[in-house]
Structures are given as C-alpha cells and as structure tokens.
Short mmCIF file of C-alpha atoms in Angstrom, two decimals:
data_model
loop_
_atom_site.label_atom_id
_atom_site.label_comp_id
_atom_site.label_asym_id
_atom_site.label_seq_id
_atom_site.Cartn_x
_atom_site.Cartn_y
_atom_site.Cartn_z
CA MET A 102 163.45 39.86 -26.60
CA THR A 103 164.42 43.45 -25.47
CA ARG A 104 164.10 42.27 -21.99
CA ASP A 105 166.31 39.49 -22.67
CA ASN A 106 168.78 41.61 -24.15
CA ARG A 107 168.65 43.98 -21.18
CA LEU A 108 169.45 41.22 -18.96
CA ARG A 109 172.50 40.28 -20.63
CA ARG A 110 174.10 43.94 -20.61
CA LEU A 111 175.36 42.95 -17.03
CA PRO A 112 177.34 39.95 -17.79
CA MET A 113 178.37 41.73 -20.84
CA ALA A 114 180.04 44.75 -18.84
CA LEU A 115 181.22 42.73 -16.07
CA SER A 116 183.11 40.35 -18.49
CA ALA A 117 184.54 43.25 -20.43
CA LEU A 118 185.63 44.99 -17.19
CA VAL A 119 187.43 41.87 -16.00
CA ALA A 120 189.21 41.62 -19.63
CA LEU A 121 190.09 45.08 -19.35
CA THR A 122 191.92 44.52 -15.93
CA LEU A 123 193.50 41.36 -17.60
CA ALA A 124 194.64 43.39 -20.44
CA VAL A 125 196.77 45.90 -17.94
CA LEU A 126 197.77 43.37 -15.35
CA PRO A 127 201.62 43.60 -14.96
CA LEU A 128 203.36 40.49 -16.22
CA PRO A 129 207.12 39.55 -16.44
CA SER A 130 208.44 41.24 -19.73
CA VAL A 131 209.13 38.01 -21.24
CA LEU A 132 205.47 36.94 -20.85
CA GLU A 133 204.29 40.40 -22.10
CA ALA A 134 204.46 39.36 -25.73
CA PHE A 135 202.60 36.20 -25.24
CA ARG A 136 199.75 38.40 -23.40
CA PRO A 137 196.40 37.22 -25.42
CA ASP A 138 193.80 40.00 -26.08
CA PHE A 139 191.26 39.08 -23.56
CA LEU A 140 188.91 42.05 -24.06
CA VAL A 141 188.83 41.35 -27.95
CA LEU A 142 187.94 37.71 -27.25
CA VAL A 143 185.17 38.97 -25.09
CA VAL A 144 183.83 41.40 -27.43
CA PHE A 145 183.88 38.76 -30.29
CA TYR A 146 182.08 36.09 -27.79
CA TRP A 147 179.27 38.92 -27.20
CA SER A 148 178.97 39.95 -30.68
CA ILE A 149 178.35 36.38 -31.86
CA GLU A 150 176.23 35.43 -28.94
CA SER A 151 173.90 38.18 -28.60
CA PRO A 152 174.75 40.81 -31.28
CA ARG A 153 171.18 42.65 -30.73
CA ALA A 154 172.34 43.42 -27.06
CA GLY A 155 174.67 46.00 -28.35
CA GLY A 156 177.71 44.12 -29.36
CA LEU A 157 178.88 46.85 -31.62
CA THR A 158 178.60 49.49 -28.83
CA LEU A 159 180.48 47.38 -26.60
CA ALA A 160 183.15 47.00 -29.17
CA PHE A 161 183.38 50.50 -29.82
CA PHE A 162 183.93 51.67 -25.97
CA SER A 163 186.03 48.32 -25.02
CA GLY A 164 188.28 49.73 -27.87
CA LEU A 165 188.20 53.12 -26.67
CA ALA A 166 188.84 52.01 -23.18
CA LEU A 167 191.92 50.00 -24.42
CA ASP A 168 193.15 53.33 -26.07
CA VAL A 169 193.06 55.03 -22.77
CA VAL A 170 194.90 52.57 -20.80
CA GLN A 171 197.43 51.56 -23.40
CA GLY A 172 198.13 55.45 -24.30
CA VAL A 173 198.03 55.10 -27.89
CA VAL A 174 196.04 57.31 -30.40
CA LEU A 175 192.45 57.60 -29.19
CA GLY A 176 190.37 55.58 -31.73
CA GLU A 177 192.78 52.98 -32.76
CA HIS A 178 191.67 50.09 -30.77
CA ALA A 179 187.97 51.34 -31.26
CA LEU A 180 188.18 51.30 -34.97
CA ALA A 181 189.90 47.90 -35.11
CA LEU A 182 187.38 46.11 -32.52
CA THR A 183 184.52 47.87 -34.25
CA LEU A 184 185.39 46.60 -37.41
CA MET A 185 186.12 43.12 -36.33
CA ALA A 186 183.19 42.82 -34.07
CA ALA A 187 180.95 43.60 -37.05
CA TRP A 188 182.52 41.07 -39.18
CA ALA A 189 182.03 38.49 -36.25
CA THR A 190 178.51 39.14 -36.18
CA HIS A 191 178.15 38.90 -39.46
CA LEU A 192 179.59 35.45 -39.45
CA ARG A 193 177.93 34.44 -36.30
CA LEU A 194 175.07 32.08 -37.92
CA ARG A 195 177.74 30.11 -39.77
CA LEU A 196 180.08 30.10 -36.63
CA ARG A 197 177.71 28.19 -34.51
CA VAL A 198 177.49 25.29 -36.69
CA PHE A 199 181.49 25.11 -37.33
CA SER A 200 183.13 22.34 -35.45
CA ILE A 201 185.58 24.00 -32.75
CA PHE A 202 188.69 23.74 -34.74
CA SER A 203 187.06 25.85 -37.43
CA GLN A 204 185.81 28.13 -34.95
CA CYS A 205 189.44 28.72 -33.78
CA LEU A 206 190.37 29.22 -37.38
CA THR A 207 187.70 31.87 -37.68
CA ILE A 208 188.55 33.66 -34.61
CA PHE A 209 192.45 33.55 -35.59
CA THR A 210 191.50 35.28 -38.82
CA LEU A 211 189.34 37.89 -36.73
CA LEU A 212 192.15 38.56 -34.49
CA THR A 213 194.76 38.71 -37.24
CA GLY A 214 192.47 41.35 -38.76
CA TYR A 215 192.35 43.31 -35.62
CA GLN A 216 196.06 43.14 -35.29
CA PHE A 217 196.39 44.54 -39.08
CA VAL A 218 194.12 47.38 -38.38
CA LEU A 219 196.01 48.00 -35.38
CA PHE A 220 199.42 47.79 -37.49
CA TRP A 221 197.86 50.08 -40.04
CA VAL A 222 196.75 52.75 -37.51
CA ASP A 223 200.15 52.57 -35.95
CA GLY A 224 202.17 53.15 -39.15
CA ALA A 225 199.69 55.65 -40.41
CA THR A 226 200.39 57.62 -37.21
CA GLY A 227 203.82 57.55 -37.38
CA ASN A 228 204.83 55.15 -34.84
CA PRO A 229 205.01 51.71 -36.26
CA VAL A 230 205.60 48.64 -34.43
CA THR A 231 207.49 46.52 -36.52
CA THR A 232 208.47 43.64 -34.09
CA PHE A 233 207.23 40.08 -34.86
CA GLY A 234 205.76 39.83 -31.44
CA ARG A 235 202.68 41.27 -32.14
CA TRP A 236 201.43 38.62 -34.73
CA LEU A 237 201.78 35.96 -31.76
CA ALA A 238 198.70 37.23 -30.14
CA PRO A 239 196.25 36.10 -32.64
CA VAL A 240 197.81 32.49 -32.29
CA ILE A 241 197.31 32.42 -28.62
CA GLY A 242 193.84 34.14 -28.77
CA ALA A 243 192.73 31.56 -30.97
CA LEU A 244 194.00 28.65 -28.84
CA LEU A 245 192.11 30.52 -25.95
CA TRP A 246 188.75 30.47 -27.43
CA PRO A 247 187.10 27.23 -26.74
CA PRO A 248 188.00 27.41 -22.79
CA LEU A 249 186.96 31.22 -22.96
CA SER A 250 183.75 30.94 -24.88
CA GLY A 251 182.91 27.86 -22.65
CA ALA A 252 183.17 29.93 -19.36
CA LEU A 253 181.42 32.88 -20.85
CA SER A 254 178.29 30.84 -21.76
CA ARG A 255 178.04 29.39 -18.56
CA LEU A 256 178.21 32.71 -16.99
CA HIS A 257 175.31 33.83 -19.28
CA GLU A 258 173.29 30.87 -19.07
CA ARG A 259 172.82 30.88 -15.04
CA MET B 172 181.60 51.97 -17.65
CA VAL B 173 180.26 51.20 -20.55
CA ALA B 174 176.89 52.58 -21.29
CA PHE B 175 174.46 50.52 -23.68
CA ARG B 176 172.10 52.72 -25.07
CA ASN B 177 170.50 53.28 -28.41
CA THR B 178 170.53 49.41 -29.34
CA ASP B 179 169.22 48.56 -32.55
CA THR B 180 166.45 45.64 -31.61
CA SER B 181 165.75 44.96 -34.98
CA GLY B 182 169.33 43.34 -35.52
CA ARG B 183 169.12 42.95 -39.16
CA THR B 184 172.34 43.04 -41.30
CA THR B 185 171.59 46.61 -42.65
CA GLY B 186 171.37 47.76 -39.15
CA LEU B 187 174.87 46.13 -38.59
CA LEU B 188 176.20 47.64 -41.51
CA LEU B 189 175.09 50.99 -40.62
CA ARG B 190 176.29 50.89 -37.07
CA CYS B 191 179.50 49.58 -38.07
CA VAL B 192 180.19 52.31 -40.56
CA LEU B 193 179.09 54.98 -38.15
CA TYR B 194 181.37 53.92 -35.31
CA SER B 195 184.37 53.25 -37.84
CA LEU B 196 183.82 56.73 -38.73
CA LEU B 197 183.76 58.00 -35.25
CA ALA B 198 186.77 56.02 -34.59
CA LEU B 199 188.71 57.36 -37.47
CA ALA B 200 187.60 60.89 -36.86
CA LEU B 201 188.94 60.41 -33.23
CA ILE B 202 192.28 59.04 -34.52
CA ILE B 203 192.65 61.93 -36.89
CA ILE B 204 191.56 64.74 -34.36
CA ASP B 205 193.90 63.13 -31.69
CA LYS B 206 196.72 62.98 -34.18
CA HIS B 207 196.66 66.31 -35.94
CA TYR B 208 195.36 68.54 -33.39
CA ASP B 209 195.59 68.97 -29.45
CA GLN B 210 192.08 69.32 -28.76
CA LEU B 211 191.48 65.81 -27.20
CA GLY B 212 193.76 66.30 -24.42
CA LYS B 213 190.88 67.36 -22.11
CA ILE B 214 188.74 64.28 -23.24
CA ARG B 215 191.78 62.04 -22.70
CA ARG B 216 192.41 63.32 -19.26
CA LEU B 217 188.83 62.69 -18.11
CA LEU B 218 189.13 59.28 -19.70
CA SER B 219 192.27 58.87 -17.88
CA ILE B 220 190.18 59.33 -14.66
CA VAL B 221 187.88 56.44 -15.69
CA ALA B 222 190.73 54.39 -16.26
CA TYR B 223 192.43 55.36 -13.13
CA PRO B 224 190.35 53.06 -10.77
CA VAL B 225 190.87 49.77 -13.20
CA GLN B 226 194.76 50.69 -12.98
CA ILE B 227 194.90 51.13 -9.16
CA VAL B 228 192.62 47.86 -8.83
CA VAL B 229 195.33 45.95 -11.04
CA ALA B 230 198.34 47.80 -9.46
CA SER B 231 197.04 47.18 -5.58
CA PRO B 232 197.59 43.56 -5.01
CA PHE B 233 201.32 43.75 -6.06
CA GLU B 234 201.61 46.75 -3.94
CA GLY B 235 199.93 45.20 -1.07
CA TRP B 236 202.16 42.21 -1.40
CA ASP B 237 205.46 44.75 -1.28
CA TRP B 238 204.01 46.14 1.74
CA PHE B 239 203.18 42.99 3.39
CA ARG B 240 206.60 41.54 2.77
CA GLU B 241 208.21 44.99 4.27
CA SER B 242 205.83 44.59 7.39
CA MET B 243 206.88 40.83 7.76
CA SER B 244 210.85 41.54 7.10
CA SER B 245 212.89 40.59 10.09
CA ARG B 246 214.38 42.60 12.34
CA GLY B 247 217.99 41.69 11.30
CA ALA B 248 217.33 42.42 7.76
CA LEU B 249 215.68 45.89 8.35
CA ARG B 250 219.17 46.53 10.67
CA ALA B 251 221.15 45.46 7.70
CA ASP B 252 219.08 47.71 5.54
CA LYS B 253 219.47 50.80 7.84
CA ALA B 254 223.37 50.14 8.08
CA ARG B 255 223.51 49.81 4.23
CA LEU B 256 221.50 53.25 3.82
CA GLU B 257 223.42 55.02 6.55
CA ALA B 258 226.70 54.20 4.64
CA GLU B 259 225.23 55.36 1.40
CA LEU B 260 224.09 58.42 2.83
CA ARG B 261 227.40 59.34 4.23
CA LEU B 262 228.84 58.65 0.87
CA ALA B 263 226.44 60.84 -0.54
CA GLN B 264 226.85 63.77 1.95
CA PHE B 265 230.60 63.37 1.49
CA ARG B 266 230.20 63.95 -2.49
CA LEU B 267 227.66 66.52 -1.65
CA GLN B 268 229.87 68.76 0.61
CA ARG B 269 231.22 70.84 -2.26
CA TYR B 270 228.13 70.56 -4.84
CA ASP B 271 226.59 73.95 -3.47
CA ALA B 272 229.98 76.07 -4.03
CA LEU B 273 230.47 74.09 -7.30
CA GLU B 274 227.02 74.67 -8.52
CA ALA B 275 227.42 78.23 -7.86
CA GLU B 276 230.71 78.60 -9.65
CA SER B 277 229.44 76.79 -12.55
CA GLN B 278 226.19 79.08 -12.43
CA ARG B 279 228.53 82.32 -12.33
CA LEU B 280 230.76 80.86 -15.12
CA ARG B 281 227.86 80.04 -17.24
CA GLY B 282 226.32 83.41 -16.79
CA LEU B 283 229.73 84.89 -17.66
CA ARG B 284 229.71 82.80 -21.21
CA ASP B 285 225.80 83.42 -21.78
CA SER B 286 225.21 79.78 -21.66
CA THR B 287 221.55 78.66 -21.92
CA ALA B 288 221.92 75.22 -20.71
CA GLY B 289 219.21 74.31 -18.31
CA VAL B 290 219.73 73.78 -14.74
CA THR B 291 217.52 71.80 -12.58
CA ASP B 292 215.36 73.94 -10.39
CA ARG B 293 213.15 71.64 -8.22
CA PHE B 294 211.57 68.23 -8.66
CA ILE B 295 209.01 66.00 -7.40
CA VAL B 296 208.91 61.92 -7.01
CA GLY B 297 206.59 59.90 -8.75
CA ASP B 298 206.06 55.95 -8.20
CA VAL B 299 205.84 53.95 -11.30
CA MET B 300 202.48 52.12 -11.16
CA ASP B 301 202.12 48.14 -11.55
CA VAL B 302 200.54 48.42 -14.61
CA ASP B 303 201.55 47.36 -18.26
CA LEU B 304 201.02 49.58 -20.97
CA ASP B 305 201.54 48.57 -24.58
CA ALA B 306 203.90 45.31 -24.92
CA PHE B 307 205.83 46.75 -27.64
CA ARG B 308 206.64 50.11 -26.70
CA GLU B 309 209.02 51.36 -23.79
CA ARG B 310 206.78 53.44 -21.73
CA VAL B 311 205.66 53.21 -17.63
CA LEU B 312 202.71 54.80 -16.10
CA VAL B 313 203.64 56.99 -12.96
CA ASP B 314 201.34 58.02 -10.41
CA LYS B 315 201.56 61.84 -10.67
CA GLY B 316 199.62 63.80 -13.29
CA ALA B 317 198.60 67.22 -14.36
CA GLN B 318 197.22 67.90 -10.75
CA GLN B 319 200.81 67.67 -9.61
CA GLY B 320 201.83 69.98 -12.52
CA VAL B 321 203.50 67.39 -14.49
CA PHE B 322 203.51 68.47 -18.20
CA VAL B 323 204.44 66.85 -21.57
CA GLY B 324 208.19 66.66 -22.62
CA GLN B 325 209.38 66.85 -18.96
CA ALA B 326 212.56 65.52 -18.13
CA VAL B 327 212.31 62.33 -15.68
CA LEU B 328 215.45 60.93 -13.86
CA ASP B 329 215.94 58.10 -11.49
CA SER B 330 218.72 57.71 -9.14
CA GLY B 331 221.18 56.39 -11.68
CA GLY B 332 220.54 59.29 -14.34
CA VAL B 333 217.85 60.11 -17.04
CA PHE B 334 215.40 57.77 -17.14
CA GLY B 335 212.90 59.32 -19.96
CA GLN B 336 210.48 61.99 -20.45
CA VAL B 337 206.89 62.76 -20.29
CA ALA B 338 204.90 61.39 -23.31
CA ARG B 339 201.36 62.18 -21.93
CA VAL B 340 199.73 63.65 -18.90
CA GLY B 341 196.66 62.51 -17.39
CA GLN B 342 194.78 64.10 -14.77
CA LEU B 343 196.45 61.60 -11.76
CA THR B 344 198.78 59.72 -14.14
CA ALA B 345 201.60 60.61 -16.61
CA GLU B 346 203.18 58.16 -19.15
CA VAL B 347 206.98 58.23 -19.33
CA ILE B 348 208.54 57.11 -22.52
CA LEU B 349 212.03 55.72 -21.86
CA ILE B 350 215.08 56.74 -23.23
CA SER B 351 215.28 53.19 -24.60
CA ASP B 352 212.36 53.73 -26.80
CA ALA B 353 212.84 53.32 -30.39
CA THR B 354 211.32 56.64 -31.12
CA HIS B 355 213.25 58.39 -28.51
CA ALA B 356 216.31 60.54 -29.04
CA ILE B 357 218.21 62.72 -26.33
CA PRO B 358 220.99 65.07 -27.24
CA VAL B 359 223.96 64.02 -25.13
CA GLN B 360 227.78 64.62 -24.71
CA ILE B 361 230.77 62.58 -23.77
CA ASN B 362 232.24 63.68 -20.51
CA ARG B 363 235.62 63.17 -21.15
CA ASN B 364 235.91 65.46 -24.17
CA GLY B 365 232.85 67.07 -24.91
CA LEU B 366 231.69 65.69 -27.92
CA ARG B 367 228.12 66.04 -28.54
CA THR B 368 225.99 63.69 -30.38
CA VAL B 369 222.46 62.08 -29.82
CA ALA B 370 221.89 58.94 -28.23
CA VAL B 371 218.80 57.06 -29.65
CA GLY B 372 216.59 54.27 -28.01
CA THR B 373 216.70 50.81 -29.51
CA GLY B 374 213.56 49.43 -28.00
CA ASP B 375 215.75 47.36 -25.50
CA MET B 376 216.09 48.63 -22.36
CA GLY B 377 219.53 47.54 -21.62
CA ARG B 378 221.01 49.46 -24.80
CA LEU B 379 221.10 52.62 -26.54
CA LYS B 380 222.83 53.76 -29.83
CA LEU B 381 224.87 56.60 -30.96
CA PRO B 382 224.33 56.45 -34.67
CA TYR B 383 225.75 59.82 -35.79
CA LEU B 384 229.27 59.50 -34.86
CA PRO B 385 231.91 59.48 -37.52
CA THR B 386 234.23 56.46 -37.23
CA SER B 387 236.99 58.82 -36.73
CA ALA B 388 235.30 60.18 -33.46
CA ASP B 389 237.12 60.19 -30.26
CA VAL B 390 234.75 57.83 -28.44
CA MET B 391 236.00 54.71 -26.17
CA VAL B 392 234.41 51.93 -24.37
CA GLY B 393 233.80 53.36 -20.65
CA ASP B 394 233.14 56.91 -21.61
CA LEU B 395 230.51 58.42 -19.77
CA LEU B 396 227.70 59.95 -21.53
CA VAL B 397 225.85 63.17 -20.04
CA THR B 398 223.07 65.32 -21.16
CA SER B 399 223.83 68.10 -22.99
CA GLY B 400 221.10 70.18 -22.08
CA LEU B 401 220.81 71.40 -25.98
CA GLY B 402 217.29 71.46 -26.85
CA GLY B 403 215.97 72.52 -23.37
CA GLY B 404 214.23 69.48 -22.76
CA PHE B 405 216.68 67.86 -20.38
CA PRO B 406 218.65 69.48 -17.49
CA ALA B 407 222.76 69.35 -18.56
CA GLY B 408 225.20 67.47 -17.01
CA TYR B 409 223.22 64.17 -15.95
CA PRO B 410 224.49 60.89 -16.64
CA VAL B 411 222.79 59.05 -19.57
CA GLY B 412 225.16 55.80 -19.80
CA THR B 413 228.31 54.54 -20.48
CA VAL B 414 229.76 53.34 -23.66
CA ALA B 415 229.65 49.49 -23.90
CA GLN B 416 230.75 48.82 -27.51
CA VAL B 417 232.64 50.82 -30.12
CA LYS B 418 232.45 49.07 -33.81
CA ARG B 419 234.49 50.79 -36.20
CA ASP B 420 233.98 49.42 -39.83
CA PRO B 421 236.61 51.31 -42.28
CA ALA B 422 234.07 50.83 -44.96
CA GLN B 423 231.39 52.70 -43.01
CA SER B 424 231.17 56.70 -42.48
CA LEU B 425 229.63 55.98 -39.33
CA ALA B 426 230.86 53.96 -36.09
CA ASP B 427 228.46 51.66 -34.55
CA VAL B 428 228.45 52.72 -30.84
CA ASP B 429 226.19 50.97 -28.17
CA VAL B 430 225.48 52.58 -24.57
CA LYS B 431 224.36 51.13 -21.49
CA PRO B 432 222.01 53.50 -19.96
CA ALA B 433 222.98 54.66 -16.29
CA ALA B 434 219.53 54.68 -15.24
CA ALA B 435 218.02 51.20 -14.16
CA LEU B 436 215.16 51.74 -16.80
CA ASP B 437 213.86 47.95 -16.00
CA ARG B 438 214.14 48.24 -12.43
CA SER B 439 213.41 51.62 -10.98
CA ARG B 440 210.14 52.21 -9.00
CA GLU B 441 210.69 55.75 -7.95
CA LEU B 442 211.23 58.89 -10.67
CA LEU B 443 212.27 62.24 -10.28
CA PHE B 444 210.05 64.86 -12.31
CA VAL B 445 212.46 67.75 -12.91
CA TRP B 446 211.49 71.37 -13.33
CA LEU B 447 214.21 73.38 -15.28
CA LYS B 448 215.32 76.64 -13.75
CA PRO B 449 214.05 79.44 -15.59
CA GLN B 450 216.47 81.41 -17.37
CA PRO B 451 217.47 84.97 -16.56
CA ALA B 452 215.37 87.67 -18.04
CA ALA B 453 218.12 89.06 -20.54
CA GLN B 454 218.93 85.30 -21.67
CA ALA B 455 215.22 84.45 -21.90
CA SER B 456 214.13 87.16 -24.10
CA THR B 457 217.10 85.99 -26.70
CA ALA B 458 216.51 82.40 -26.26
CA ALA B 459 212.51 82.88 -26.31
CA SER B 460 212.55 84.52 -29.94
CA PRO B 461 213.26 81.88 -32.12
CA PRO B 462 212.41 78.43 -30.97
CA SER B 463 215.70 76.88 -31.99
CA ALA B 464 217.79 79.48 -30.15
CA ASN B 465 219.80 76.68 -28.68
CA SER B 466 221.41 75.78 -31.76
CA PRO B 467 223.63 78.54 -33.11
CA PRO B 468 227.03 77.18 -32.67
CA ALA B 469 228.37 79.89 -30.31
CA THR B 470 226.17 78.90 -27.58
CA LEU B 471 226.53 75.17 -28.24
CA ILE B 472 230.37 74.77 -27.40
CA PRO B 473 230.10 76.65 -23.95
CA ALA B 474 227.35 74.29 -23.00
CA ALA B 475 230.01 71.52 -21.97
CA PRO B 476 229.44 70.03 -18.39
CA ALA B 477 231.43 71.36 -15.51
CA THR B 478 234.01 69.32 -16.28
CA HIS B 479 236.89 70.45 -18.24
CA ALA B 480 235.58 71.02 -21.53
CA ALA B 481 237.79 69.95 -24.55
CA PRO B 482 239.61 72.35 -26.57
CA ALA B 483 236.65 73.64 -28.73
CA THR B 484 238.64 72.74 -32.21
CA HIS B 485 238.24 69.00 -31.20
CA ALA B 486 234.47 68.98 -30.66
CA ALA B 487 233.31 71.25 -33.27
CA PRO B 488 234.27 69.04 -36.51
CA ALA B 489 233.23 66.06 -35.05
CA ALA B 490 229.89 67.37 -34.00
CA GLN B 491 229.37 68.86 -37.50
CA ALA B 492 229.50 65.57 -38.89
CA GLY B 493 227.34 64.21 -35.96
CA GLN B 494 224.43 65.90 -36.96
CA PRO B 495 223.67 68.84 -34.54
CA GLU B 496 220.62 69.66 -36.02
CA ARG B 497 218.86 66.34 -34.57
CA ALA B 498 219.80 67.94 -31.17
CA THR B 499 216.13 68.42 -30.32
CA PRO B 500 215.09 66.07 -27.66
CA ALA B 501 211.95 64.58 -29.11
CA PRO B 502 210.37 61.37 -28.71
CA ALA B 503 209.22 61.52 -32.57
CA HIS B 504 205.86 59.86 -31.45
CA PRO B 505 203.85 62.11 -29.17
CA PRO B 506 201.65 64.93 -30.85
CA GLY B 507 203.42 68.14 -31.49
CA GLY B 508 206.94 66.66 -30.53
CA ALA B 509 208.75 69.37 -32.45
CA ALA B 510 207.23 72.39 -30.64
CA LYS B 511 208.12 71.05 -27.19
CA PRO B 512 211.66 71.93 -26.45
CA ALA B 513 210.66 75.54 -27.38
CA LYS B 514 207.54 74.98 -24.77
CA THR B 515 209.63 73.26 -22.02
CA PRO B 516 211.31 76.34 -20.56
CA PRO B 517 208.16 78.47 -19.74
CA PRO B 518 206.27 76.20 -17.32
CA ALA B 519 209.80 75.70 -15.47
CA GLY B 520 208.98 78.58 -13.28
CA GLY B 521 206.89 76.14 -10.86
CA ASN B 522 203.12 76.88 -12.04
CA ASP B 523 202.47 73.95 -9.64
CA GLU B 524 198.51 74.38 -10.19
#
C-alpha cells in the first residue's frame, strides 16, 4: 500500500504543477472572471482518489503556492484548500457511488465552500472582494469536473 | 516543489481530522502573522523565488511570440516605426529644451518656500510580466524586485503618467497595485487652480473617482489632475488623469467626479520605478521628526506644481471640505500601509543594494 502511494506522488505533483501554471496563465480580462480553479479541482481529485498518499499535504502546499503567486495574505488559500480537501476526503466513499450529476453538485458545494472561506479571510484581513464574479468559479469548476476527473484517472491508471 | 512527507498511512478518519485541524491552524497562524507582523517578508520572498520559474514558464510563450512577431516584421513596418519614433523623439526633445532650466528654477523656488514636495531622483524600467494575479484586484507583476532596490510603497509611472505603487516586493519580482484598484488612493491636485483632493480607484481600469470634492468645488470636465506630492509617496507634478465627468446633485453635499487615468493602465508594458530625491538636511530634519510632517497647511499650499498656482484663498476652503487628512497615499491594503509615507523618503537616497 505504501509503495503504491509513493508511486502516485509523481502524477500528483505533476498535475498540481500543471494546474498551478494554468492558474497564472494570462487570459484576456473579459475571460478572467471565468477562470476555473484548476488547482482546487486537482486537489479535490487526489483527496478523493488516494487520500492516503497525502492529499491534505498536497492541499496545504498547493494553497500556499496559490497564495504566493496571487499575492494575497499568506495562508489564505492554504486554509481554504485544507478544509475543503478534508471535507472531500470525508465524502470520498459516498462520492464514488454517486451519479456524475450528483458528483458535480457535490463538487459545486465544495468549491462554493472554498470560495466562502476565501471571501471570509479576505474580509477579515480588510480587503474584501465584493464583486459577484467570484461566485461564478464554482459553477464553471463543477461543469469541468467530469472531463478533468476522467483525464486525471487516465493519467494515474497508466 | 511539493514535498510529500509525513504521510499517515493508516488513513483513518481520526488521522484525517487531526491533520486537517493541524494544517488549518498552521494556515490560520500564517494569515495572522502575515497580516499583523512584518516577519513573513523574508519567507514570502523566498517563496516568490520558488514561484518565479512557474511565472517565467507561463510568461515565456507570450514573450517568445512577441519576439517572433518582431523579428518577422517587414522592413516597411520597421521603417514606419522608426520614422514615427524619430518624430516623437524630436517632439520630446523640443519639449525638454527648457526642462532643465525650469527644474532648476522650480527647485530654487521650492527651496525658498521650504516646500517638501518630493522630486524624482532616478528611476529604473521594469517590464510587466504576462502573468495573471488575482482576477478581482487591479495588480500587475513586474520583473524587478528587492535585488534591484525596489521597495514597498515606491511610486510607479508609465509614459503617460502615474501607474501605481509597489504593494509587495519579492526577490526578483514586485507586485504593483494600480491607481485604479478599489483600495488605492492617491493625493492629487487640479493643475488649473491647485485644488487638492484625493483620487480613489474604482476597480475599473478606465476610471478613478474624486469622492471628496464639495458640489461647489471648482472642477470642470477636461481638468488635468497631477500628483500633489503630499504624503511623500509620489513625486509631485506627474499627471494622474483628466476629469471626464462632473455630476453635481444639489441635494448632495459632495460632487460626483469621474477621472480618466492618464497612464495606460491596461496596456503599458514598461513601467518606471521612481526614487525620490532625498530632502536637503535642514528640511529633512523637520520633515522626519513627525511622520505627518507634510500635513501642516503652511507647507501644503506651496506644494502647487510649477504652473501658476491659484490664489491660496481659493484652494484653502475647498480643500478643507475635501478632507485633506486623507492625503496619505496608501493602498489601504498592504500591511503597514499607514507607516509607509513616513518610510518612503529614507530609501530615496538610492541604496541600490
């Protein structure tokens, strides 16, 4: 089991790195609000798929990386991602038997929770983002879940 | 980049809960420390070095494409470009002819009047990196950092006017907060009559607001706003924008004034990081003792730009209503924002280290 987990860490780290790159990829400012949280989805995937391989550690450090590249208060995304990845891990057994639609709904809930934690920390640290745009990301992320999880499962089953 | 260690192979729910609580506490501690103390600057700088390759990788295809397009551009296009640039240079040189003399004169007059308005000393050019930061905040990442001597609170200009100020410094990069960010305010002055006020960002790159002008204030569409140099963060006399719209509702006590920024906030690629000239010793000692040395009204009025300043009687009452206390240029957001204007003059001497 341990050996298996160790084998999974390479695709985990690689996919996280690619997702991080996608998170800072420049987009036309019209599309910027529609950018899905790729890294968050990837972290959710690994928390659900192989929680024993260190999903929470991945979540924490991915969040920290997001904090650094986005230039917000250090720990903001780390906190949100850790909490939501833990929740995803908790739900993982149920999630596997869900229909694809219910899975999307669950992911939507998790992403909304993620945005809510960010919203809360933003407000608590004194620079609230009150535009409606940020609540769009969960919808897009949920729609993106089926293709993304499919691609990732192909990646680590090889 | 991510070190996977210390994995709990038991994977039971109790372990999950424990780790979740542990990591959350760690994250919370980071947030609190980062917010309230300045201790994390070094760690953040180190982390920004780690993030730098990612940002480079992301930015490079776009830069490569630019380079490719440039090297493939036709001779005709290059010649046209050259002709245009030469024309611009001629015009600029023509405008510059009297600049040195005027600046010297301005300095002398300022000296006579004990004005403490900051004057540009030197600058470096930084390129905006093709990297998106937070989608909901007006910030850009620039490829100059602590290594080049960039410091937090430093004024940033582009060829059109004031662009913003440095919000955060990494080892090799700096984050610049635009003047149009909703948390940014910059002390300005109407060039025509010297009326002082504060221009506040709106979150929209094409628009600033002057929220503290009374309905009776003498402001017209087309008025040029320049930096007043109050607060010490920005050099005085640089264009900030032109008044685009003035709405006066008799029922309100404050006018609703929209400003179009002079800098090309959404297009500029090259930015100037400005160092202010250190104050002469006599002035510096008076200016340095109280952090708000720039606020006594006596020094406020002479701070008008080199153009003919309005009669003081005109500027003073209007400015009183216009909240002169808010004249500190501060993005409300970066940690220690209030202390910044006081901090800005010392590094001005060019400690380039």
